[in-house]
mmCIF file of C-alpha atoms in Angstrom:
data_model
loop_
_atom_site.group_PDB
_atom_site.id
_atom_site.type_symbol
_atom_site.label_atom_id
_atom_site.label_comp_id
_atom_site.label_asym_id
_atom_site.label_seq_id
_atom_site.Cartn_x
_atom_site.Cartn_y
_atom_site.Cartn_z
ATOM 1 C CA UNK A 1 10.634 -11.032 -17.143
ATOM 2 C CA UNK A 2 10.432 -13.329 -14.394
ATOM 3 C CA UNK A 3 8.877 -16.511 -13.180
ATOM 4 C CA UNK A 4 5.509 -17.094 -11.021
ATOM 5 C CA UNK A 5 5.689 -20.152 -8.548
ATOM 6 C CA UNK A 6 4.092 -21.858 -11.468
ATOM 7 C CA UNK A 7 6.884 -21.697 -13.735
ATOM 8 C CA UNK A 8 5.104 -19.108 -15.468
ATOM 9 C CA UNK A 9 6.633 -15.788 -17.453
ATOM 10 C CA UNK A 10 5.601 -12.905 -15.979
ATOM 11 C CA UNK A 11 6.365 -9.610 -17.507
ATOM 12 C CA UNK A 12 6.620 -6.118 -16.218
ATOM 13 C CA UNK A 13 4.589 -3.402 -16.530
ATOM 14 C CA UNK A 14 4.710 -0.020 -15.079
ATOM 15 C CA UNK A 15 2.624 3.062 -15.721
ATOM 16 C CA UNK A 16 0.276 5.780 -14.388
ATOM 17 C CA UNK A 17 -3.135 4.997 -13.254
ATOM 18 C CA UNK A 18 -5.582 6.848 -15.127
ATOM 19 C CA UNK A 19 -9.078 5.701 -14.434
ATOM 20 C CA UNK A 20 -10.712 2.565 -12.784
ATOM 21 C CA UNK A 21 -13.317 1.265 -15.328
ATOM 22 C CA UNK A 22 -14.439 -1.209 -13.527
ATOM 23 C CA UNK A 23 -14.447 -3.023 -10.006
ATOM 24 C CA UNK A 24 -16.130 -5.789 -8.318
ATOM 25 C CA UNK A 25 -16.675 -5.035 -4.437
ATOM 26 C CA UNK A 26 -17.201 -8.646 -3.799
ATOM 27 C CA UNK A 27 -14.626 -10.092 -5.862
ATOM 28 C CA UNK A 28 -11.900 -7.142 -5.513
ATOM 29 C CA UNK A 29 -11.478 -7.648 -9.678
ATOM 30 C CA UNK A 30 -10.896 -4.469 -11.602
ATOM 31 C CA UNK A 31 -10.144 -3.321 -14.626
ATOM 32 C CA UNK A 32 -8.109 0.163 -15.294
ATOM 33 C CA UNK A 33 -6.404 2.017 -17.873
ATOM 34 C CA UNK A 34 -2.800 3.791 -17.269
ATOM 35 C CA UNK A 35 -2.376 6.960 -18.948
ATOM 36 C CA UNK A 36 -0.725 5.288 -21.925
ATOM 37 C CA UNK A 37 -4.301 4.132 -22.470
ATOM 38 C CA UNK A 38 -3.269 0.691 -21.778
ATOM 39 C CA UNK A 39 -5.913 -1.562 -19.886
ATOM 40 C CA UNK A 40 -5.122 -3.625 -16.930
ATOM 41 C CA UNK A 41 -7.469 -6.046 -15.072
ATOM 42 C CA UNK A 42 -6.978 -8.433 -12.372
ATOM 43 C CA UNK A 43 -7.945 -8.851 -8.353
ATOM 44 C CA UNK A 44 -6.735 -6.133 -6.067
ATOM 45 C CA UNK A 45 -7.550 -6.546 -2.639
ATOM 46 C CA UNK A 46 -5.271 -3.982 -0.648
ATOM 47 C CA UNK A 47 -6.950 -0.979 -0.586
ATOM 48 C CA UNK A 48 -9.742 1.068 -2.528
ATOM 49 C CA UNK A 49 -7.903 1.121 -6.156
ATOM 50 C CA UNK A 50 -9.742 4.709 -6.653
ATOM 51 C CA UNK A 51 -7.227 5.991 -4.310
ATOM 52 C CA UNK A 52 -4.357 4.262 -6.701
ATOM 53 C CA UNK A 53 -5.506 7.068 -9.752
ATOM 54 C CA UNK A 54 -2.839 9.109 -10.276
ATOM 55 C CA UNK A 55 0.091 6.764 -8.859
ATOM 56 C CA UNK A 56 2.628 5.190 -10.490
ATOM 57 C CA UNK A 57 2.007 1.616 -9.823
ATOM 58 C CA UNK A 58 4.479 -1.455 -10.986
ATOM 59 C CA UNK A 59 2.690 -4.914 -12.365
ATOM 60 C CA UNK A 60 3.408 -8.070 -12.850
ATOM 61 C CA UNK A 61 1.582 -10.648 -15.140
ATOM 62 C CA UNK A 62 0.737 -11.077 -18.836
ATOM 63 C CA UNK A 63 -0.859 -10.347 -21.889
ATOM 64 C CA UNK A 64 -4.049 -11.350 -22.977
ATOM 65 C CA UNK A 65 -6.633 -10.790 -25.915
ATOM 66 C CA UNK A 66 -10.452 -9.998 -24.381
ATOM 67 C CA UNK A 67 -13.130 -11.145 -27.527
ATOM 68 C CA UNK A 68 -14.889 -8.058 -26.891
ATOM 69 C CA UNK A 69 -12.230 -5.349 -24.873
ATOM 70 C CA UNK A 70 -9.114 -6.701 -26.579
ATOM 71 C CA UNK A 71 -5.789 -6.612 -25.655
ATOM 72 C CA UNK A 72 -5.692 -5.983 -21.259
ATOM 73 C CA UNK A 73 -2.489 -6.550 -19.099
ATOM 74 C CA UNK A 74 -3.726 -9.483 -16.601
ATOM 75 C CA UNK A 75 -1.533 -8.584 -13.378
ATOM 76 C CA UNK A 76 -1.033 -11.318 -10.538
ATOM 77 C CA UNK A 77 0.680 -8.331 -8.468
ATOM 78 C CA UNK A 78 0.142 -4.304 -8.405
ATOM 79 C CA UNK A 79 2.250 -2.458 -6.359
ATOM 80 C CA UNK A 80 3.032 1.423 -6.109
ATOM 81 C CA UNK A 81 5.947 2.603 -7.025
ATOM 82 C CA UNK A 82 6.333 5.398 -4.638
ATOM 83 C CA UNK A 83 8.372 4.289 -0.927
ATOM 84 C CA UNK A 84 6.007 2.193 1.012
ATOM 85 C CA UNK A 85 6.021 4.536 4.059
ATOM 86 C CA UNK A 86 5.298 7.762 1.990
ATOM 87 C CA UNK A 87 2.221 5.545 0.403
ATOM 88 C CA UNK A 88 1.139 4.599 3.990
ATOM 89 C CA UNK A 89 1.477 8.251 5.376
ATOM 90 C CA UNK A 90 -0.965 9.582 2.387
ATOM 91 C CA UNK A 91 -2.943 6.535 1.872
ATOM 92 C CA UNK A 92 -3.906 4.956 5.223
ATOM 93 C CA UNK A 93 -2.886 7.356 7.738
ATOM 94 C CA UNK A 94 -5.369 10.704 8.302
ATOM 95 C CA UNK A 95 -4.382 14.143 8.257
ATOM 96 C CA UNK A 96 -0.994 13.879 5.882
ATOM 97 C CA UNK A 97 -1.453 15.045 2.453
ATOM 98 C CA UNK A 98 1.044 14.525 -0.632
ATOM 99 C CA UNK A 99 2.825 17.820 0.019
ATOM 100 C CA UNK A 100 3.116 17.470 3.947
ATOM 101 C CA UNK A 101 4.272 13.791 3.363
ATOM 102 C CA UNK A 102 6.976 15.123 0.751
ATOM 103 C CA UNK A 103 8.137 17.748 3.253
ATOM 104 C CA UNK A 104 8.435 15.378 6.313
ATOM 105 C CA UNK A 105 10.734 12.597 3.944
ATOM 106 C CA UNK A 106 12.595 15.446 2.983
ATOM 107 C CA UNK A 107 13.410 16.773 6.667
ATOM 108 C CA UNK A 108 13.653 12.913 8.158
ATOM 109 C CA UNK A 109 14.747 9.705 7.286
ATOM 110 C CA UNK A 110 12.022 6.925 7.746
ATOM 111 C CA UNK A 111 13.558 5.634 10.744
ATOM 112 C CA UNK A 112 13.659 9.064 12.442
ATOM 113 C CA UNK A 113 10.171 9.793 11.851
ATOM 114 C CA UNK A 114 8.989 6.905 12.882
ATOM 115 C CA UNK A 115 10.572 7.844 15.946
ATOM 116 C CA UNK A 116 8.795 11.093 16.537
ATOM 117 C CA UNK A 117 5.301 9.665 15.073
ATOM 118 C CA UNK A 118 5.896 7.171 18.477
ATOM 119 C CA UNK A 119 7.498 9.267 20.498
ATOM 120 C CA UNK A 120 7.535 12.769 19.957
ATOM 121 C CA UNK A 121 4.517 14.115 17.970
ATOM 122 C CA UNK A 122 4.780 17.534 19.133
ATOM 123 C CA UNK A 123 8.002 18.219 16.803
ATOM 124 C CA UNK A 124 5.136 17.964 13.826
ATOM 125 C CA UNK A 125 3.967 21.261 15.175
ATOM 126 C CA UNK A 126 6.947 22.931 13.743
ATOM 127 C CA UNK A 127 5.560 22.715 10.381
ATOM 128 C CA UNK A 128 3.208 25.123 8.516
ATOM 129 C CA UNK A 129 -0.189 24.341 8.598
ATOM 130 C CA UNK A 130 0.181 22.022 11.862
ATOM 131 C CA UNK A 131 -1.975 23.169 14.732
ATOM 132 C CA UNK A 132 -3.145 20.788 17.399
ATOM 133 C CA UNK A 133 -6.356 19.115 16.570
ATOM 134 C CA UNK A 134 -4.734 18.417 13.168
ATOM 135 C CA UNK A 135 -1.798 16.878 15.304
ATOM 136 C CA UNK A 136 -4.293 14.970 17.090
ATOM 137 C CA UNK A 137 -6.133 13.249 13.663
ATOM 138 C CA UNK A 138 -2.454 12.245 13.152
ATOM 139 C CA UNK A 139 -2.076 10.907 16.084
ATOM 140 C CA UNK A 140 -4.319 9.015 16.504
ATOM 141 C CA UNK A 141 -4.932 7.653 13.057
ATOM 142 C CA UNK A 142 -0.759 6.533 13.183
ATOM 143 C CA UNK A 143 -1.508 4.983 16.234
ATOM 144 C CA UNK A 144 -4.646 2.856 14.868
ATOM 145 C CA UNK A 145 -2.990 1.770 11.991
ATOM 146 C CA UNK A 146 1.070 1.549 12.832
ATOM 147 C CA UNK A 147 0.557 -2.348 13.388
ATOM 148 C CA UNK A 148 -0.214 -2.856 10.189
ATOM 149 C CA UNK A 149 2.856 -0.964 8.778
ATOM 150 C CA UNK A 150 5.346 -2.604 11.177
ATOM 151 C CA UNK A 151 3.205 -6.534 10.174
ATOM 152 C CA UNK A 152 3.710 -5.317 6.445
ATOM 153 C CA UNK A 153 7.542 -4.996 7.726
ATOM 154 C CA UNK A 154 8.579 -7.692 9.080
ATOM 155 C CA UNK A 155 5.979 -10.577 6.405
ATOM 156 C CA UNK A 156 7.165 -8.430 3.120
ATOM 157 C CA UNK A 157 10.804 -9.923 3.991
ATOM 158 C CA UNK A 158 9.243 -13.772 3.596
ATOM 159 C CA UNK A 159 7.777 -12.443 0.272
ATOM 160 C CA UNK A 160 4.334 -12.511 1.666
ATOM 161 C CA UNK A 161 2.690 -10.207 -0.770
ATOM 162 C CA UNK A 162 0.762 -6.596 0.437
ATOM 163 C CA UNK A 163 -2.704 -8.610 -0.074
ATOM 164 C CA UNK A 164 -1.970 -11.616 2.388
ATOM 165 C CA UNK A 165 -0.516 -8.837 4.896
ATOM 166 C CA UNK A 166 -3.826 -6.875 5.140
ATOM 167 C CA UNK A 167 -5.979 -10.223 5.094
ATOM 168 C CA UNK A 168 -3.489 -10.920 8.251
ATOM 169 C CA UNK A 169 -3.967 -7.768 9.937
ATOM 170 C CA UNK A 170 -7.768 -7.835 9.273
ATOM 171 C CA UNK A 171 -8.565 -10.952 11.197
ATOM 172 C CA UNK A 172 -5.699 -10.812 13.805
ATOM 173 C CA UNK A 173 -6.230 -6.966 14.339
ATOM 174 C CA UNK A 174 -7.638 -7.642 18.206
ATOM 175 C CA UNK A 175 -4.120 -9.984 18.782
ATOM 176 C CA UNK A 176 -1.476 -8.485 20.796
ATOM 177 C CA UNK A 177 1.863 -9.126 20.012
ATOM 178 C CA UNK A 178 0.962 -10.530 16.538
ATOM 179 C CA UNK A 179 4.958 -10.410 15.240
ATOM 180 C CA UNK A 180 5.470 -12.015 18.640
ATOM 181 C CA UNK A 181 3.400 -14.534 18.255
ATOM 182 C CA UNK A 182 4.670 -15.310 14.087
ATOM 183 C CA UNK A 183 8.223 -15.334 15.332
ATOM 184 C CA UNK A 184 7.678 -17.887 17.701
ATOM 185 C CA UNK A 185 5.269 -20.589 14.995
ATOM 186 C CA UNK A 186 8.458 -19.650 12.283
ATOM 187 C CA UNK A 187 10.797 -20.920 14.500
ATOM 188 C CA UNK A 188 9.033 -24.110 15.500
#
């Protein structure tokens, strides 16, 4: 159990998401079940929750009592369980599957394929099932979207939470140098 900035108790909850029941486009609320048939609701604004079923995700928040859906873990945070890059490699970026994903963290540390993501693609064509234009949607999909990952970086170490990071790269996605330009308001 822990504390919110509130001085509220938060408890833990971890589990398997099963099914989305519900979801509110405009609002980002949603309400789930894990596979222990336990039901979940709160806002989620990171990405589509539909592509959360399946995962094992990690909650924090409390328990409440619904008049008419009864007892539903309210979470103030959701976050996967799995390592943030192998989320971002199936999730976000195109062309890498579970299986591929598994088989590149097996061969190559995060750092190191980082590295050849940046700088050396072509080593991707060693593995089965990797022919060019798949390289390419890679490609180019890690390149669109790496700025997020390395934003997600560098703000998850100030405790800014997954949410806040994508609301930040949404409307400062046409700034250049946006850690840059962070660093230098933090340190005024």
């Amino acid at each position: 159990m822990s504390e919110n900035n509130q001085g509220e108790k938060l408890f833990n909850l971890s589990g398997v998401l099963k099914k989305v029941l519900y979801k509110n486009e405009e609002t980002k609320y949603i309400i789930a079940v894990l596979e222990n048939n336990q039901k979940i609701c709160g806002n989620y604004f990171d990405t589509d929750i539909e592509k959360l079923v399946g995962e094992e995700i990690i909650l924090k928040g409390d328990w409440t009592t619904h008049k008419k859906y009864g007892v539903q873990f309210q979470f103030q945070t959701l976050e996967l369980r799995e390592a943030e890059i192998f989320f971002f490699l199936t999730k976000i970026v195109k062309g890498i599957g579970k299986k591929f994903a598994h088989e590149l963290l097996e061969k190559y540390d995060e750092e190191k394929l980082v590295e050849i993501l940046n700088e050396k693609p072509e080593e991707l064509l060693n593995f089965k099932g990797i022919k060019e234009k798949k390289l390419d949607k890679i490609v180019s999909s890690w390149n669109k979207f790496k700025h997020l990952r390395e934003l997600g970086a560098f703000l998850s170490k100030f405790g800014v939470t997954s949410n806040l990071i994508n609301k930040i790269y949404s409307h400062f996605s046409e700034v250049d140098n946006l850690i840059d330009k962070i660093k230098k308001i933090h340190i005024c």
